[in-house]
């Protein structure tokens, strides 16, 4: 079964600094990988996804993630944090022909002015 | 364009009471899901329905039942609510296939006292 590990439940970043959220996956076959964002009292919305095309994936709001098979990683980055980036971020994995998403435990991002 | 609609948004139950959470999607998706979200636990799959007429257990099915009423609707029932079921519940839908993203409802915040 596939699984996802996100370390560090709370991440503090200064406004204008790099945002880096780490995601490592476990899968016996090539996975599909997703990052979702959840703003307070809302549902989840897709930031970006990897589906075996380009390994560097660009998403909404200036976020991007790079798939590294050798490291089984799909880390999320944004060069310059904005106050509006304060939210919870989830990494998720699914497999071909099996659309059961397995989520990591999430990273709560706090942006410090 | 409503997407995924959940009702109710908030609910307080007494231990032992029953209730049904309703979910409907208007995107003609084949697959639907119920997740629960608890602090520090991420999202955990309760049940899912890969297509109309089928349902399967997820990671945490105990204490819940589901019904895929038709292609649009997927309900979650708590027969005898327990305090451990206090959580935020999310319904989601997607087209079949691991590479497709899931679309989420706004959530139901359930408190069992």
PDB file of C-alpha atoms in Angstrom:
ATOM      1  CA  UNK A   1       0.000   0.000   0.000  1.00  0.00           C
ATOM      2  CA  UNK A   2       1.147   3.513  -0.660  1.00  0.00           C
ATOM      3  CA  UNK A   3       1.916   5.989   2.126  1.00  0.00           C
ATOM      4  CA  UNK A   4       3.212   9.510   2.628  1.00  0.00           C
ATOM      5  CA  UNK A   5       5.420  11.063   5.293  1.00  0.00           C
ATOM      6  CA  UNK A   6       5.415  14.770   6.065  1.00  0.00           C
ATOM      7  CA  UNK A   7       7.738  15.874   8.841  1.00  0.00           C
ATOM      8  CA  UNK A   8       7.258  18.862  11.099  1.00  0.00           C
ATOM      9  CA  UNK A   9       3.595  19.519  11.766  1.00  0.00           C
ATOM     10  CA  UNK A  10       4.115  23.281  12.192  1.00  0.00           C
ATOM     11  CA  UNK A  11       6.371  25.305   9.925  1.00  0.00           C
ATOM     12  CA  UNK A  12       7.119  28.975  10.561  1.00  0.00           C
ATOM     13  CA  UNK A  13       8.511  31.102   7.744  1.00  0.00           C
ATOM     14  CA  UNK A  14       9.214  34.799   7.497  1.00  0.00           C
ATOM     15  CA  UNK A  15       7.393  36.812   4.875  1.00  0.00           C
ATOM     16  CA  UNK A  16       9.568  36.893   1.751  1.00  0.00           C
ATOM     17  CA  UNK A  17      11.569  33.796   2.746  1.00  0.00           C
ATOM     18  CA  UNK A  18      11.657  30.404   1.036  1.00  0.00           C
ATOM     19  CA  UNK A  19       8.863  27.993   1.812  1.00  0.00           C
ATOM     20  CA  UNK A  20      10.011  24.348   1.827  1.00  0.00           C
ATOM     21  CA  UNK A  21       7.675  21.514   2.785  1.00  0.00           C
ATOM     22  CA  UNK A  22       9.022  17.990   2.619  1.00  0.00           C
ATOM     23  CA  UNK A  23       7.134  14.945   1.410  1.00  0.00           C
ATOM     24  CA  UNK A  24       8.455  11.407   1.080  1.00  0.00           C
ATOM     25  CA  UNK A  25       6.374   8.581  -0.275  1.00  0.00           C
ATOM     26  CA  UNK A  26       6.410   4.833  -0.130  1.00  0.00           C
ATOM     27  CA  UNK A  27       5.111   2.916  -3.117  1.00  0.00           C
ATOM     28  CA  UNK A  28       6.005  -0.311  -4.869  1.00  0.00           C
ATOM     29  CA  UNK A  29       5.001   1.095  -8.253  1.00  0.00           C
ATOM     30  CA  UNK A  30       5.300   4.553  -9.834  1.00  0.00           C
ATOM     31  CA  UNK A  31       2.937   6.835  -7.971  1.00  0.00           C
ATOM     32  CA  UNK A  32       0.842   9.856  -8.713  1.00  0.00           C
ATOM     33  CA  UNK A  33       1.594  12.641  -6.247  1.00  0.00           C
ATOM     34  CA  UNK A  34      -0.408  15.655  -5.164  1.00  0.00           C
ATOM     35  CA  UNK A  35      -0.137  18.693  -2.943  1.00  0.00           C
ATOM     36  CA  UNK A  36      -3.339  20.130  -1.522  1.00  0.00           C
ATOM     37  CA  UNK A  37      -3.871  23.308   0.482  1.00  0.00           C
ATOM     38  CA  UNK A  38      -6.524  23.903   3.121  1.00  0.00           C
ATOM     39  CA  UNK A  39      -7.393  27.406   4.275  1.00  0.00           C
ATOM     40  CA  UNK A  40      -9.151  27.816   7.638  1.00  0.00           C
ATOM     41  CA  UNK A  41     -12.638  26.337   7.768  1.00  0.00           C
ATOM     42  CA  UNK A  42     -12.523  25.262   4.132  1.00  0.00           C
ATOM     43  CA  UNK A  43     -12.130  22.079   2.152  1.00  0.00           C
ATOM     44  CA  UNK A  44      -8.962  21.050   0.359  1.00  0.00           C
ATOM     45  CA  UNK A  45      -7.998  22.402  -3.032  1.00  0.00           C
ATOM     46  CA  UNK A  46      -5.349  21.159  -5.407  1.00  0.00           C
ATOM     47  CA  UNK A  47      -2.052  23.053  -5.569  1.00  0.00           C
ATOM     48  CA  UNK A  48      -0.305  20.804  -8.068  1.00  0.00           C
ATOM     49  CA  UNK A  49       0.117  17.195  -9.160  1.00  0.00           C
ATOM     50  CA  UNK A  50       2.715  14.879 -10.633  1.00  0.00           C
ATOM     51  CA  UNK A  51       1.474  12.296 -13.122  1.00  0.00           C
ATOM     52  CA  UNK A  52       4.734  11.072 -14.746  1.00  0.00           C
ATOM     53  CA  UNK A  53       5.175  13.865 -17.273  1.00  0.00           C
ATOM     54  CA  UNK A  54       7.655  16.574 -16.207  1.00  0.00           C
ATOM     55  CA  UNK A  55       9.441  15.961 -12.910  1.00  0.00           C
ATOM     56  CA  UNK A  56       9.278  19.668 -12.004  1.00  0.00           C
ATOM     57  CA  UNK A  57       5.665  20.623 -11.569  1.00  0.00           C
ATOM     58  CA  UNK A  58       4.362  24.161 -11.285  1.00  0.00           C
ATOM     59  CA  UNK A  59       1.145  24.871  -9.450  1.00  0.00           C
ATOM     60  CA  UNK A  60      -1.025  27.750  -8.385  1.00  0.00           C
ATOM     61  CA  UNK A  61       0.073  30.714  -6.260  1.00  0.00           C
ATOM     62  CA  UNK A  62       3.749  30.375  -7.213  1.00  0.00           C
ATOM     63  CA  UNK A  63       4.275  26.917  -5.725  1.00  0.00           C
ATOM     64  CA  UNK A  64       6.232  24.172  -7.407  1.00  0.00           C
ATOM     65  CA  UNK A  65       7.370  20.661  -6.539  1.00  0.00           C
ATOM     66  CA  UNK A  66      10.015  18.321  -7.887  1.00  0.00           C
ATOM     67  CA  UNK A  67       9.582  14.566  -8.175  1.00  0.00           C
ATOM     68  CA  UNK A  68      12.805  12.710  -7.321  1.00  0.00           C
ATOM     69  CA  UNK A  69      12.431   8.987  -7.778  1.00  0.00           C
ATOM     70  CA  UNK A  70      15.870   8.185  -6.320  1.00  0.00           C
ATOM     71  CA  UNK A  71      14.919   9.970  -3.088  1.00  0.00           C
ATOM     72  CA  UNK A  72      11.221   8.974  -3.165  1.00  0.00           C
ATOM     73  CA  UNK A  73      10.441  12.628  -2.560  1.00  0.00           C
ATOM     74  CA  UNK A  74       8.070  15.307  -3.779  1.00  0.00           C
ATOM     75  CA  UNK A  75       9.011  18.442  -1.841  1.00  0.00           C
ATOM     76  CA  UNK A  76       6.968  21.628  -2.218  1.00  0.00           C
ATOM     77  CA  UNK A  77       8.656  25.018  -2.537  1.00  0.00           C
ATOM     78  CA  UNK A  78       7.836  28.667  -3.028  1.00  0.00           C
ATOM     79  CA  UNK A  79      10.665  31.189  -3.376  1.00  0.00           C
ATOM     80  CA  UNK A  80       9.028  33.991  -1.407  1.00  0.00           C
ATOM     81  CA  UNK A  81       6.352  33.496   1.241  1.00  0.00           C
ATOM     82  CA  UNK A  82       3.339  35.757   1.353  1.00  0.00           C
ATOM     83  CA  UNK A  83       0.988  36.269   4.265  1.00  0.00           C
ATOM     84  CA  UNK A  84      -1.779  34.646   2.235  1.00  0.00           C
ATOM     85  CA  UNK A  85       0.226  31.381   2.183  1.00  0.00           C
ATOM     86  CA  UNK A  86      -0.698  30.725   5.811  1.00  0.00           C
ATOM     87  CA  UNK A  87      -2.658  27.471   5.595  1.00  0.00           C
ATOM     88  CA  UNK A  88      -2.327  23.737   6.052  1.00  0.00           C
ATOM     89  CA  UNK A  89      -0.636  21.767   3.295  1.00  0.00           C
ATOM     90  CA  UNK A  90      -1.091  18.076   2.574  1.00  0.00           C
ATOM     91  CA  UNK A  91       0.912  15.741   0.398  1.00  0.00           C
ATOM     92  CA  UNK A  92      -1.010  12.783  -1.054  1.00  0.00           C
ATOM     93  CA  UNK A  93      -0.251   9.736  -3.191  1.00  0.00           C
ATOM     94  CA  UNK A  94      -2.308   7.428  -5.361  1.00  0.00           C
ATOM     95  CA  UNK A  95      -1.514   4.620  -7.754  1.00  0.00           C
ATOM     96  CA  UNK A  96      -2.451   3.836 -11.351  1.00  0.00           C
ATOM     97  CA  UNK A  97      -5.909   2.303 -11.500  1.00  0.00           C
ATOM     98  CA  UNK A  98      -6.442   2.931  -7.806  1.00  0.00           C
ATOM     99  CA  UNK A  99      -7.725   6.367  -6.988  1.00  0.00           C
ATOM    100  CA  UNK A 100      -7.605   5.992  -3.229  1.00  0.00           C
ATOM    101  CA  UNK A 101      -5.617   8.972  -2.057  1.00  0.00           C
ATOM    102  CA  UNK A 102      -3.368   8.423   0.948  1.00  0.00           C
ATOM    103  CA  UNK A 103      -2.597  11.678   2.773  1.00  0.00           C
ATOM    104  CA  UNK A 104       0.280  12.781   4.914  1.00  0.00           C
ATOM    105  CA  UNK A 105      -0.415  14.332   8.301  1.00  0.00           C
ATOM    106  CA  UNK A 106      -0.068  17.858   6.990  1.00  0.00           C
ATOM    107  CA  UNK A 107       2.075  20.933   7.617  1.00  0.00           C
ATOM    108  CA  UNK A 108       0.544  23.985   9.256  1.00  0.00           C
ATOM    109  CA  UNK A 109       2.381  26.967   7.754  1.00  0.00           C
ATOM    110  CA  UNK A 110       2.598  30.195   9.720  1.00  0.00           C
ATOM    111  CA  UNK A 111       3.957  33.275   7.957  1.00  0.00           C
ATOM    112  CA  UNK A 112       5.684  35.792  10.216  1.00  0.00           C
ATOM    113  CA  UNK A 113       5.545  39.439   9.112  1.00  0.00           C
TER     114      UNK A 113
ATOM    115  CA  UNK B   1     -21.141  25.308 -10.517  1.00  0.00           C
ATOM    116  CA  UNK B   2     -21.490  23.813  -7.017  1.00  0.00           C
ATOM    117  CA  UNK B   3     -18.884  21.012  -7.185  1.00  0.00           C
ATOM    118  CA  UNK B   4     -19.200  18.885  -4.033  1.00  0.00           C
ATOM    119  CA  UNK B   5     -21.911  19.851  -1.574  1.00  0.00           C
ATOM    120  CA  UNK B   6     -22.095  18.520   1.971  1.00  0.00           C
ATOM    121  CA  UNK B   7     -24.875  18.889   4.498  1.00  0.00           C
ATOM    122  CA  UNK B   8     -25.035  19.784   7.298  1.00  0.00           C
ATOM    123  CA  UNK B   9     -22.040  22.055   7.929  1.00  0.00           C
ATOM    124  CA  UNK B  10     -22.216  21.696  11.706  1.00  0.00           C
ATOM    125  CA  UNK B  11     -23.838  19.126  13.973  1.00  0.00           C
ATOM    126  CA  UNK B  12     -23.841  18.302  17.660  1.00  0.00           C
ATOM    127  CA  UNK B  13     -24.961  14.819  18.679  1.00  0.00           C
ATOM    128  CA  UNK B  14     -25.393  13.081  21.971  1.00  0.00           C
ATOM    129  CA  UNK B  15     -23.638   9.775  22.491  1.00  0.00           C
ATOM    130  CA  UNK B  16     -25.736   6.984  21.014  1.00  0.00           C
ATOM    131  CA  UNK B  17     -27.665   9.154  18.574  1.00  0.00           C
ATOM    132  CA  UNK B  18     -27.611   8.435  14.861  1.00  0.00           C
ATOM    133  CA  UNK B  19     -27.288  10.722  11.904  1.00  0.00           C
ATOM    134  CA  UNK B  20     -26.576  10.749   8.181  1.00  0.00           C
ATOM    135  CA  UNK B  21     -24.161  13.090   6.458  1.00  0.00           C
ATOM    136  CA  UNK B  22     -25.184  13.896   2.926  1.00  0.00           C
ATOM    137  CA  UNK B  23     -22.905  14.512  -0.043  1.00  0.00           C
ATOM    138  CA  UNK B  24     -23.703  15.318  -3.652  1.00  0.00           C
ATOM    139  CA  UNK B  25     -21.475  16.151  -6.624  1.00  0.00           C
ATOM    140  CA  UNK B  26     -22.438  17.658  -9.956  1.00  0.00           C
ATOM    141  CA  UNK B  27     -19.263  16.856 -11.928  1.00  0.00           C
ATOM    142  CA  UNK B  28     -20.391  13.446 -13.185  1.00  0.00           C
ATOM    143  CA  UNK B  29     -17.526  11.793 -11.315  1.00  0.00           C
ATOM    144  CA  UNK B  30     -17.424   8.051 -10.922  1.00  0.00           C
ATOM    145  CA  UNK B  31     -15.677   7.871  -7.561  1.00  0.00           C
ATOM    146  CA  UNK B  32     -16.672   9.340  -4.228  1.00  0.00           C
ATOM    147  CA  UNK B  33     -15.045   9.279  -0.806  1.00  0.00           C
ATOM    148  CA  UNK B  34     -15.577  10.048   2.847  1.00  0.00           C
ATOM    149  CA  UNK B  35     -12.633  11.213   4.933  1.00  0.00           C
ATOM    150  CA  UNK B  36     -12.308  12.340   8.503  1.00  0.00           C
ATOM    151  CA  UNK B  37      -9.800  14.961   9.600  1.00  0.00           C
ATOM    152  CA  UNK B  38      -8.417  15.073  13.109  1.00  0.00           C
ATOM    153  CA  UNK B  39      -5.645  17.349  14.412  1.00  0.00           C
ATOM    154  CA  UNK B  40      -2.207  15.927  13.672  1.00  0.00           C
ATOM    155  CA  UNK B  41      -3.665  12.930  11.827  1.00  0.00           C
ATOM    156  CA  UNK B  42      -4.178  14.315   8.342  1.00  0.00           C
ATOM    157  CA  UNK B  43      -7.115  12.921   6.395  1.00  0.00           C
ATOM    158  CA  UNK B  44      -8.050   9.313   6.865  1.00  0.00           C
ATOM    159  CA  UNK B  45     -10.276   7.440   4.440  1.00  0.00           C
ATOM    160  CA  UNK B  46     -13.444   6.025   5.975  1.00  0.00           C
ATOM    161  CA  UNK B  47     -15.200   4.546   2.935  1.00  0.00           C
ATOM    162  CA  UNK B  48     -15.085   5.043  -0.759  1.00  0.00           C
ATOM    163  CA  UNK B  49     -17.138   4.181  -3.806  1.00  0.00           C
ATOM    164  CA  UNK B  50     -15.170   3.579  -7.007  1.00  0.00           C
ATOM    165  CA  UNK B  51     -18.326   3.621  -9.099  1.00  0.00           C
ATOM    166  CA  UNK B  52     -22.083   3.632  -8.740  1.00  0.00           C
ATOM    167  CA  UNK B  53     -23.220   0.487  -6.986  1.00  0.00           C
ATOM    168  CA  UNK B  54     -19.942  -0.300  -5.241  1.00  0.00           C
ATOM    169  CA  UNK B  55     -18.548   0.664  -1.856  1.00  0.00           C
ATOM    170  CA  UNK B  56     -15.391  -0.370  -0.024  1.00  0.00           C
ATOM    171  CA  UNK B  57     -13.872   0.142   3.385  1.00  0.00           C
ATOM    172  CA  UNK B  58     -11.043   2.547   3.849  1.00  0.00           C
ATOM    173  CA  UNK B  59      -8.611   2.972   6.703  1.00  0.00           C
ATOM    174  CA  UNK B  60     -11.070   3.705   9.529  1.00  0.00           C
ATOM    175  CA  UNK B  61     -14.525   2.230   8.706  1.00  0.00           C
ATOM    176  CA  UNK B  62     -15.606   1.052  12.148  1.00  0.00           C
ATOM    177  CA  UNK B  63     -18.768   2.758  13.395  1.00  0.00           C
ATOM    178  CA  UNK B  64     -19.804   4.001   9.958  1.00  0.00           C
ATOM    179  CA  UNK B  65     -21.921   2.854   7.050  1.00  0.00           C
ATOM    180  CA  UNK B  66     -22.290   4.335   3.581  1.00  0.00           C
ATOM    181  CA  UNK B  67     -24.748   4.328   0.725  1.00  0.00           C
ATOM    182  CA  UNK B  68     -24.032   5.234  -2.861  1.00  0.00           C
ATOM    183  CA  UNK B  69     -27.560   6.276  -3.692  1.00  0.00           C
ATOM    184  CA  UNK B  70     -26.811   7.092  -7.329  1.00  0.00           C
ATOM    185  CA  UNK B  71     -23.923   8.515  -9.291  1.00  0.00           C
ATOM    186  CA  UNK B  72     -24.327  11.943  -7.671  1.00  0.00           C
ATOM    187  CA  UNK B  73     -24.910  11.091  -4.030  1.00  0.00           C
ATOM    188  CA  UNK B  74     -22.883   9.299  -1.356  1.00  0.00           C
ATOM    189  CA  UNK B  75     -24.070   9.370   2.232  1.00  0.00           C
ATOM    190  CA  UNK B  76     -22.295   8.492   5.481  1.00  0.00           C
ATOM    191  CA  UNK B  77     -24.245   7.175   8.448  1.00  0.00           C
ATOM    192  CA  UNK B  78     -23.295   7.003  12.087  1.00  0.00           C
ATOM    193  CA  UNK B  79     -25.595   4.452  13.699  1.00  0.00           C
ATOM    194  CA  UNK B  80     -24.626   5.087  17.314  1.00  0.00           C
ATOM    195  CA  UNK B  81     -22.388   8.111  17.692  1.00  0.00           C
ATOM    196  CA  UNK B  82     -19.436   8.025  20.079  1.00  0.00           C
ATOM    197  CA  UNK B  83     -17.213  10.874  21.330  1.00  0.00           C
ATOM    198  CA  UNK B  84     -14.332   9.347  19.330  1.00  0.00           C
ATOM    199  CA  UNK B  85     -16.258  10.243  16.196  1.00  0.00           C
ATOM    200  CA  UNK B  86     -15.966  13.954  16.947  1.00  0.00           C
ATOM    201  CA  UNK B  87     -14.163  15.174  13.846  1.00  0.00           C
ATOM    202  CA  UNK B  88     -14.428  17.141  10.635  1.00  0.00           C
ATOM    203  CA  UNK B  89     -15.805  15.013   7.821  1.00  0.00           C
ATOM    204  CA  UNK B  90     -15.030  15.645   4.187  1.00  0.00           C
ATOM    205  CA  UNK B  91     -16.671  14.217   1.130  1.00  0.00           C
ATOM    206  CA  UNK B  92     -14.715  14.165  -2.126  1.00  0.00           C
ATOM    207  CA  UNK B  93     -15.175  12.990  -5.689  1.00  0.00           C
ATOM    208  CA  UNK B  94     -12.961  12.220  -8.668  1.00  0.00           C
ATOM    209  CA  UNK B  95     -12.980  10.552 -12.037  1.00  0.00           C
ATOM    210  CA  UNK B  96     -11.736   7.002 -11.928  1.00  0.00           C
ATOM    211  CA  UNK B  97      -7.982   6.713 -12.315  1.00  0.00           C
ATOM    212  CA  UNK B  98      -5.177   7.431  -9.888  1.00  0.00           C
ATOM    213  CA  UNK B  99      -3.913  10.433 -11.810  1.00  0.00           C
ATOM    214  CA  UNK B 100      -7.063  12.493 -11.439  1.00  0.00           C
ATOM    215  CA  UNK B 101      -7.438  14.976  -8.631  1.00  0.00           C
ATOM    216  CA  UNK B 102     -10.107  14.765  -5.972  1.00  0.00           C
ATOM    217  CA  UNK B 103     -12.511  17.647  -5.393  1.00  0.00           C
ATOM    218  CA  UNK B 104     -13.560  18.269  -1.814  1.00  0.00           C
ATOM    219  CA  UNK B 105     -16.634  19.601  -0.115  1.00  0.00           C
ATOM    220  CA  UNK B 106     -16.494  22.258   2.592  1.00  0.00           C
ATOM    221  CA  UNK B 107     -16.707  19.746   5.410  1.00  0.00           C
ATOM    222  CA  UNK B 108     -19.065  18.859   8.257  1.00  0.00           C
ATOM    223  CA  UNK B 109     -17.911  19.660  11.764  1.00  0.00           C
ATOM    224  CA  UNK B 110     -19.384  17.008  14.049  1.00  0.00           C
ATOM    225  CA  UNK B 111     -19.230  17.068  17.823  1.00  0.00           C
ATOM    226  CA  UNK B 112     -20.417  14.104  19.870  1.00  0.00           C
ATOM    227  CA  UNK B 113     -21.014  14.875  23.543  1.00  0.00           C
TER     228      UNK B 113
END
